[in-house]
Coordinates of C-alpha atoms in Angstrom, one line a residue:
M1 CA 0.0 0.0 0.5
D2 CA 3.1 2.7 0.7
R3 CA 4.6 1.7 -2.8
Q4 CA 0.8 3.0 -4.6
R5 CA 0.5 5.5 -2.2
R6 CA 4.5 6.7 -3.0
G7 CA 3.0 6.3 -7.3
W8 CA 0.1 8.5 -6.8
A9 CA 2.1 10.7 -4.8
S10 CA 4.6 10.9 -7.3
L11 CA 2.6 10.6 -10.8
V12 CA 0.4 14.5 -8.6
A13 CA 3.3 15.8 -7.9
V14 CA 4.9 16.0 -11.7
G15 CA 2.0 16.9 -12.5
L16 CA 1.7 19.6 -10.4
L17 CA 5.5 20.3 -11.6
V18 CA 3.7 21.1 -15.3
G19 CA 1.0 23.1 -14.4
L20 CA 3.3 25.2 -12.7
A21 CA 5.9 25.6 -15.4
G22 CA 3.1 26.9 -17.7
C23 CA 3.9 30.5 -17.4
H24 CA 7.5 31.8 -17.2
G25 CA 9.1 34.7 -18.3
P26 CA 9.2 38.5 -16.6
R27 CA 5.9 38.9 -15.4
R28 CA 3.7 42.5 -15.7
P29 CA 3.6 44.2 -12.8
V30 CA 0.9 42.4 -10.4
P31 CA -2.4 43.7 -10.5
F32 CA -3.8 45.7 -7.8
D33 CA -7.3 46.8 -9.0
P34 CA -9.9 46.2 -7.1
P35 CA -11.2 42.0 -8.4
H36 CA -7.1 40.8 -8.0
S37 CA -6.7 43.3 -3.9
R38 CA -8.3 41.7 -0.9
S39 CA -9.0 43.3 2.6
L40 CA -13.2 43.9 2.9
A41 CA -15.6 44.5 0.9
P42 CA -17.2 47.6 0.5
A43 CA -19.0 47.1 3.7
D44 CA -17.4 46.9 6.5
D45 CA -15.7 48.6 8.6
P46 CA -12.1 48.8 7.7
C47 CA -10.8 50.0 11.3
A48 CA -12.5 47.8 13.8
C49 CA -9.8 45.9 15.7
G50 CA -8.5 42.8 15.2
G51 CA -8.2 41.8 19.9
A52 CA -11.3 44.0 20.4
P53 CA -14.8 42.7 20.1
A54 CA -16.9 43.4 17.2
G55 CA -19.2 46.5 18.0
V56 CA -15.6 47.9 18.3
A57 CA -13.7 49.8 15.9
L58 CA -11.4 52.4 15.1
S59 CA -12.3 55.5 13.5
P60 CA -11.2 56.1 9.5
A61 CA -8.4 58.3 10.7
D62 CA -6.6 56.1 13.1
A63 CA -5.9 53.6 11.1
G64 CA -3.1 55.9 9.0
P65 CA -2.2 55.6 5.7
P66 CA 0.2 53.4 3.9
R67 CA 3.6 54.6 4.9
R68 CA 6.1 56.0 1.8
P69 CA 8.4 52.6 1.8
R70 CA 11.5 53.6 2.5
H71 CA 12.1 49.4 3.0
V72 CA 10.0 46.6 1.2
L73 CA 10.8 43.1 1.9
A74 CA 9.4 40.2 -0.3
L75 CA 9.7 36.6 1.2
S76 CA 9.5 34.3 -2.4
G77 CA 7.7 31.0 -2.0
G78 CA 10.1 27.5 -1.0
G79 CA 9.4 24.5 0.4
V80 CA 11.4 24.2 3.4
Y81 CA 13.9 26.6 2.4
G82 CA 12.1 28.3 3.9
A83 CA 14.3 27.6 7.0
Y84 CA 16.9 29.9 4.9
S85 CA 14.8 32.2 5.1
A86 CA 14.0 32.3 8.2
G87 CA 17.3 31.6 9.7
F88 CA 18.8 34.6 7.6
L89 CA 16.7 37.3 8.9
A90 CA 17.7 35.8 12.7
G91 CA 21.6 36.4 11.7
W92 CA 20.2 40.3 10.1
T93 CA 18.7 40.8 13.3
C94 CA 22.7 40.0 14.7
T95 CA 23.9 42.0 12.9
G96 CA 21.9 45.4 13.9
T97 CA 21.4 46.7 11.0
R98 CA 18.3 45.2 10.0
P99 CA 15.7 47.6 9.5
E100 CA 11.9 48.1 10.5
F101 CA 10.4 47.5 7.4
D102 CA 7.4 49.8 5.9
V103 CA 6.4 46.1 3.4
V104 CA 6.0 42.8 3.4
T105 CA 5.2 40.7 1.0
G106 CA 4.8 37.0 0.5
I107 CA 4.7 33.4 -0.9
S108 CA 3.3 30.2 0.1
T109 CA 6.9 29.6 3.2
G110 CA 6.8 32.6 2.9
A111 CA 3.6 33.5 3.7
L112 CA 3.7 32.1 7.2
I113 CA 7.3 33.7 7.5
A114 CA 6.2 37.7 6.5
P115 CA 4.1 38.0 9.7
F116 CA 6.6 37.0 12.1
A117 CA 9.1 39.6 9.8
F118 CA 6.9 42.4 9.6
L119 CA 6.0 42.0 14.1
G120 CA 9.8 42.3 13.8
P121 CA 12.9 40.4 15.8
E122 CA 11.6 39.7 18.3
Y123 CA 9.4 37.0 16.7
D124 CA 12.7 35.7 15.1
A125 CA 12.8 32.8 17.9
R126 CA 8.8 31.9 16.4
A127 CA 9.4 31.4 13.2
A128 CA 12.5 29.8 14.5
N129 CA 10.8 27.7 16.5
L130 CA 8.7 26.3 12.7
Y131 CA 10.9 25.7 10.1
T132 CA 13.7 23.7 12.9
R133 CA 10.6 21.6 15.1
V134 CA 8.2 20.8 12.5
Q135 CA 8.0 17.7 10.1
A136 CA 5.7 16.0 7.4
E137 CA 2.6 14.6 10.0
D138 CA 2.8 18.9 11.2
I139 CA 2.1 19.3 7.7
F140 CA -0.2 17.0 6.1
R141 CA -2.1 13.5 6.5
I142 CA -1.7 11.7 2.5
R143 CA -5.0 9.8 1.9
A144 CA -5.9 6.2 1.3
W145 CA -4.1 5.2 -2.1
V146 CA -8.1 4.3 -2.8
A147 CA -9.5 7.4 -1.9
I148 CA -7.8 9.7 -4.4
P149 CA -9.1 9.0 -7.4
F150 CA -11.9 11.0 -5.9
K151 CA -10.2 13.8 -3.4
D152 CA -8.8 17.1 -4.4
A153 CA -5.7 16.7 -2.9
V154 CA -2.8 13.2 -2.8
A155 CA -3.2 14.7 1.5
S156 CA -5.5 15.9 3.6
S157 CA -4.3 19.8 5.1
A158 CA -5.5 19.9 8.0
P159 CA -2.3 19.2 10.5
L160 CA -1.1 22.6 8.8
R161 CA -4.7 24.4 9.7
E162 CA -3.5 23.3 13.3
L163 CA -0.5 24.8 12.4
I164 CA -1.4 27.9 11.1
E165 CA -3.5 28.2 14.6
S166 CA -1.5 28.1 16.9
Q167 CA 0.2 30.7 15.4
I168 CA -1.8 33.2 14.3
T169 CA -2.9 34.0 17.7
P170 CA -6.0 37.0 18.7
D171 CA -2.3 38.5 20.3
L172 CA -0.6 38.8 17.1
M173 CA -4.3 40.0 15.0
T174 CA -4.6 42.5 17.5
R175 CA 0.0 43.6 16.4
I176 CA 0.1 43.6 13.2
A177 CA -3.1 45.8 13.1
A178 CA -1.5 47.7 15.4
E179 CA 1.5 48.2 12.7
H180 CA -1.0 48.3 9.9
R181 CA -3.1 51.7 11.9
K182 CA 0.7 52.7 11.8
G183 CA 0.8 52.4 7.8
R184 CA 2.6 49.5 7.9
R185 CA 1.6 47.1 5.2
L186 CA 1.5 43.4 5.2
Y187 CA 0.7 41.0 2.0
V188 CA 0.0 37.7 1.4
G189 CA -0.4 36.8 -2.4
T190 CA -2.9 33.2 -3.5
T191 CA -4.0 31.7 -6.3
N192 CA -7.9 31.5 -7.4
L193 CA -8.3 28.7 -9.3
D194 CA -11.0 30.6 -11.7
T195 CA -10.0 33.4 -12.4
R196 CA -5.9 31.3 -13.0
R197 CA -4.7 35.3 -11.7
L198 CA -2.0 36.2 -8.1
V199 CA -4.5 37.7 -5.6
V200 CA -3.5 39.9 -2.9
W201 CA -4.5 39.7 0.3
D202 CA -4.2 43.1 2.8
L203 CA -3.2 40.5 5.6
G204 CA -3.0 43.7 8.4
A205 CA -5.9 45.1 7.4
I206 CA -7.7 41.3 7.9
A207 CA -6.3 42.1 11.5
C208 CA -8.3 44.9 11.8
R209 CA -11.6 42.9 11.8
P210 CA -12.6 41.1 14.9
C211 CA -12.2 38.0 16.4
P212 CA -12.8 35.1 14.8
E213 CA -14.3 36.0 11.4
G214 CA -10.7 38.5 11.6
C215 CA -8.5 35.4 12.6
H216 CA -10.9 32.4 11.1
L217 CA -10.0 34.5 7.4
F218 CA -6.4 35.9 8.2
R219 CA -5.3 31.5 8.8
D220 CA -7.6 30.6 5.5
V221 CA -5.1 33.5 3.8
L222 CA -2.4 31.7 4.3
L223 CA -3.6 28.6 4.3
A224 CA -4.7 28.3 0.7
S225 CA -0.7 30.7 0.3
C226 CA 0.7 26.8 1.2
A227 CA -1.8 24.5 -0.5
V228 CA 0.3 23.1 -3.3
P229 CA -1.9 21.8 -6.0
G230 CA -2.3 18.6 -6.1
M231 CA -0.7 18.1 -3.3
L232 CA -2.8 19.8 -0.7
P233 CA -6.2 20.6 -1.3
P234 CA -7.7 24.7 -2.1
V235 CA -9.0 26.4 -0.5
R236 CA -12.7 28.0 0.4
F237 CA -13.5 32.0 0.5
D238 CA -17.2 33.0 -0.5
L239 CA -17.8 36.1 -1.2
D240 CA -19.5 38.5 -0.9
V241 CA -19.7 41.1 -5.0
D242 CA -21.5 43.7 -5.4
G243 CA -24.6 41.8 -3.0
R244 CA -23.4 38.3 -5.1
R245 CA -23.2 35.2 -3.2
V246 CA -19.2 34.6 -5.6
T247 CA -17.2 31.4 -4.5
E248 CA -14.1 31.4 -5.3
L249 CA -10.6 28.6 -4.7
H250 CA -7.7 29.4 -4.2
A251 CA -4.4 27.4 -4.2
D252 CA -0.5 28.3 -4.1
G253 CA 0.3 31.7 -4.8
G254 CA 3.6 30.5 -6.1
V255 CA 1.1 28.7 -8.3
S256 CA 0.9 33.0 -9.8
A257 CA 3.8 33.7 -8.9
P258 CA 7.5 32.3 -7.5
L259 CA 7.7 36.4 -5.4
F260 CA 5.9 40.0 -5.5
V261 CA 6.1 43.3 -4.4
P262 CA 1.9 45.0 -5.7
S263 CA 3.6 48.2 -8.4
P264 CA 2.0 50.7 -6.8
V265 CA 4.3 50.3 -3.5
L266 CA 7.2 51.0 -5.6
A267 CA 5.7 53.3 -7.5
A268 CA 5.5 55.1 -3.8
A269 CA 8.5 55.4 -3.0
G270 CA 9.5 58.4 -3.8
G271 CA 13.2 58.0 -6.0
E272 CA 14.6 56.4 -2.4
G273 CA 14.4 53.6 -0.4
N274 CA 15.4 50.0 -0.5
L275 CA 14.0 46.9 -2.2
Y276 CA 15.2 43.9 -0.2
V277 CA 14.6 40.2 -1.8
V278 CA 15.4 36.5 -0.5
I279 CA 14.3 33.5 -2.3
A280 CA 13.7 30.4 -0.3
G281 CA 16.4 27.9 -2.4
K282 CA 18.9 28.7 -4.6
L283 CA 18.6 30.5 -8.0
Y284 CA 20.0 27.4 -10.1
P285 CA 18.7 23.6 -9.4
D286 CA 22.1 21.0 -8.8
A287 CA 23.2 19.2 -11.7
A288 CA 23.1 16.0 -12.3
P289 CA 22.1 13.2 -14.7
V290 CA 19.6 12.3 -15.4
R291 CA 18.2 9.1 -16.5
P292 CA 15.8 8.5 -19.5
R293 CA 13.0 8.1 -18.7
V294 CA 9.4 10.0 -18.4
L295 CA 9.1 10.7 -14.7
P296 CA 12.7 12.1 -15.3
V297 CA 12.7 13.8 -17.5
L298 CA 9.2 15.7 -16.7
S299 CA 11.3 16.5 -13.0
A300 CA 14.2 18.1 -14.0
S301 CA 12.8 20.3 -17.2
T302 CA 10.2 21.3 -15.5
A303 CA 12.8 21.9 -12.5
A304 CA 14.4 24.3 -14.8
L305 CA 11.1 26.3 -16.2
L306 CA 10.5 27.0 -11.9
Y307 CA 13.7 28.0 -11.0
A308 CA 13.1 30.0 -14.6
H309 CA 9.9 31.6 -13.5
C310 CA 11.8 32.8 -10.5
R311 CA 15.2 34.6 -11.6
A312 CA 13.1 35.8 -14.3
E313 CA 11.1 37.9 -11.7
C314 CA 13.5 38.6 -9.6
A315 CA 15.1 40.8 -12.3
N316 CA 11.4 41.9 -13.2
L317 CA 11.2 43.6 -9.7
Y318 CA 15.4 44.8 -10.1
G319 CA 13.3 46.8 -13.0
L320 CA 11.0 48.3 -10.6
A321 CA 12.4 49.3 -8.7
H322 CA 14.9 50.3 -10.1
A323 CA 12.4 52.9 -12.5
A324 CA 11.4 53.8 -8.7
G325 CA 14.6 54.4 -7.7
M326 CA 15.4 51.9 -5.0
R327 CA 18.3 49.8 -4.1
Y328 CA 17.6 46.3 -5.0
H329 CA 19.7 43.8 -2.6
L330 CA 18.6 40.4 -3.3
T331 CA 19.6 37.6 -1.7
A332 CA 19.1 33.1 -1.5
L333 CA 21.0 30.2 -0.1
R334 CA 24.7 29.8 -2.0
Q335 CA 24.7 27.4 -4.8
G336 CA 27.1 23.3 -4.2
F337 CA 25.4 24.4 -0.1
E338 CA 23.9 20.8 0.0
T339 CA 21.1 20.2 1.3
V340 CA 17.1 18.0 0.3
D341 CA 16.3 18.4 -3.8
S342 CA 12.4 18.1 -2.4
S343 CA 10.9 21.2 -1.0
V344 CA 9.0 19.4 0.3
H345 CA 11.1 16.9 2.2
F346 CA 10.4 17.9 6.1
D347 CA 13.3 16.9 7.8
P348 CA 13.6 18.0 11.1
D349 CA 17.0 17.7 10.6
E350 CA 18.1 18.8 7.6
M351 CA 16.0 21.8 8.4
T352 CA 18.5 23.1 10.7
K353 CA 21.0 22.8 8.7
L354 CA 18.9 25.9 6.4
F355 CA 17.9 27.5 8.5
A356 CA 21.9 27.2 10.3
E357 CA 22.9 27.7 6.9
G358 CA 20.8 31.7 6.5
L359 CA 22.0 32.7 9.8
R360 CA 25.3 32.2 9.4
E361 CA 25.6 34.3 6.0
G362 CA 23.1 36.5 7.9
S363 CA 24.7 36.8 10.6
A364 CA 28.6 37.5 8.5
G365 CA 26.9 41.0 7.4
P366 CA 23.9 40.2 4.9
A367 CA 26.6 39.6 1.2
W368 CA 23.8 41.5 -0.4
Q369 CA 23.3 41.5 -4.5
H370 CA 22.5 44.7 -6.1
S371 CA 21.7 43.2 -9.7
P372 CA 18.8 41.1 -11.1
P373 CA 20.3 37.1 -11.6
A374 CA 21.4 37.2 -15.2
L375 CA 23.9 40.3 -15.0
G376 CA 25.2 38.5 -12.0
P377 CA 28.9 37.2 -11.7
G378 CA 29.0 33.5 -13.3
D379 CA 25.6 33.9 -14.8
G380 CA 23.5 34.7 -17.6
D381 CA 23.9 33.1 -21.4
F382 CA 26.0 30.7 -22.2
I383 CA 26.5 30.1 -26.0
R384 CA 29.1 27.1 -27.6
G385 CA 30.8 27.5 -30.9
G386 CA 30.7 23.1 -31.1
V387 CA 31.5 20.0 -28.4
R388 CA 34.7 20.6 -27.6
L389 CA 34.4 23.1 -24.1
R390 CA 36.5 24.6 -21.1
T391 CA 35.0 25.2 -18.1
P392 CA 35.1 28.8 -17.6
P393 CA 36.8 30.1 -14.5
E394 CA 34.9 30.6 -11.3
P395 CA 34.7 34.4 -10.7
A396 CA 36.4 36.8 -8.6
V397 CA 33.9 39.9 -8.0
V398 CA 32.5 39.2 -4.1
P399 CA 28.5 41.3 -4.0
A400 CA 29.1 43.6 -2.2
R401 CA 28.1 43.6 1.4
G402 CA 25.4 45.9 3.6
G403 CA 23.1 48.3 2.5

């Protein structure tokens, strides 16, 4: 039975990779018009405080307009490699140079880290526990193989829902709502499976809603952003649009974008500021021989497309940041670091190694790359004029450290 379960899981995983590879190349700036950005229905009071009982609301002036985004943090998706991102932020804290972010965005595993990164260094330990102690059974539960063809996913996400509920408490919601009222913003992305488009959720505004309704919606958005299609079931959202009841299914935000920053955020920078991009994983897959069989070929090909999609989005954000007059900072797990080759291999030992590597790199003084991957040392196109090749020497250029 275990062998049959693994067979189903392998087929779904390949299907997932093929589906994710459908969109590649630089994307247009993230649409931020009302149909694709979510916070509250127009009839709702946007200033009802998350920790307050229903009916208690703040005046609209207390919410405060978005403040000028001088420091923007974008956290990518990447499954277990999110342990690197969490470790990097904790290491950055140790240097004493980590700023308070005006805007934080997250996709998939980055969405789970985003609330902690948004609230600041005092939540580094919470993120560390989340990414060094969880196991596979804390995230998903594989269903009986005979039932899988009739279900919406190979596994149940009930364990992940419970984990999110244990982390997203009313107290945490109250703190996020307080920061939102100061003008700071926390955004998370999901994919609307009906429209096949990215949806951006304003979690700060959602945190301002009274619990339990606000808490449930906040947690559902995080769960949806991590719902890997085929592996975990999509999340249903019941919406009121122009007085009409609408149901949408949302899944992993990484299907639409590996990372994002809403274009109005960059436009509001006013010709200055910093965009920090933290990639949960490597910019390039590790080289390895591919067995000439259907599943290995599909897996290698689609993995290449996914990595290319991530690098393309890094380049897209570089262009947008440059146009907005913001300085661009990029970091990712170093090539050559030996780790698991699956983003859903939830091994606490391996995740602890990833966290430790991020901690080491962050605490050494972040070695930011200030250009997109295609323009970095050793990157770019390699043109062949035959089959007799030489390995190019390693570049001697070292990325500048610090801001």
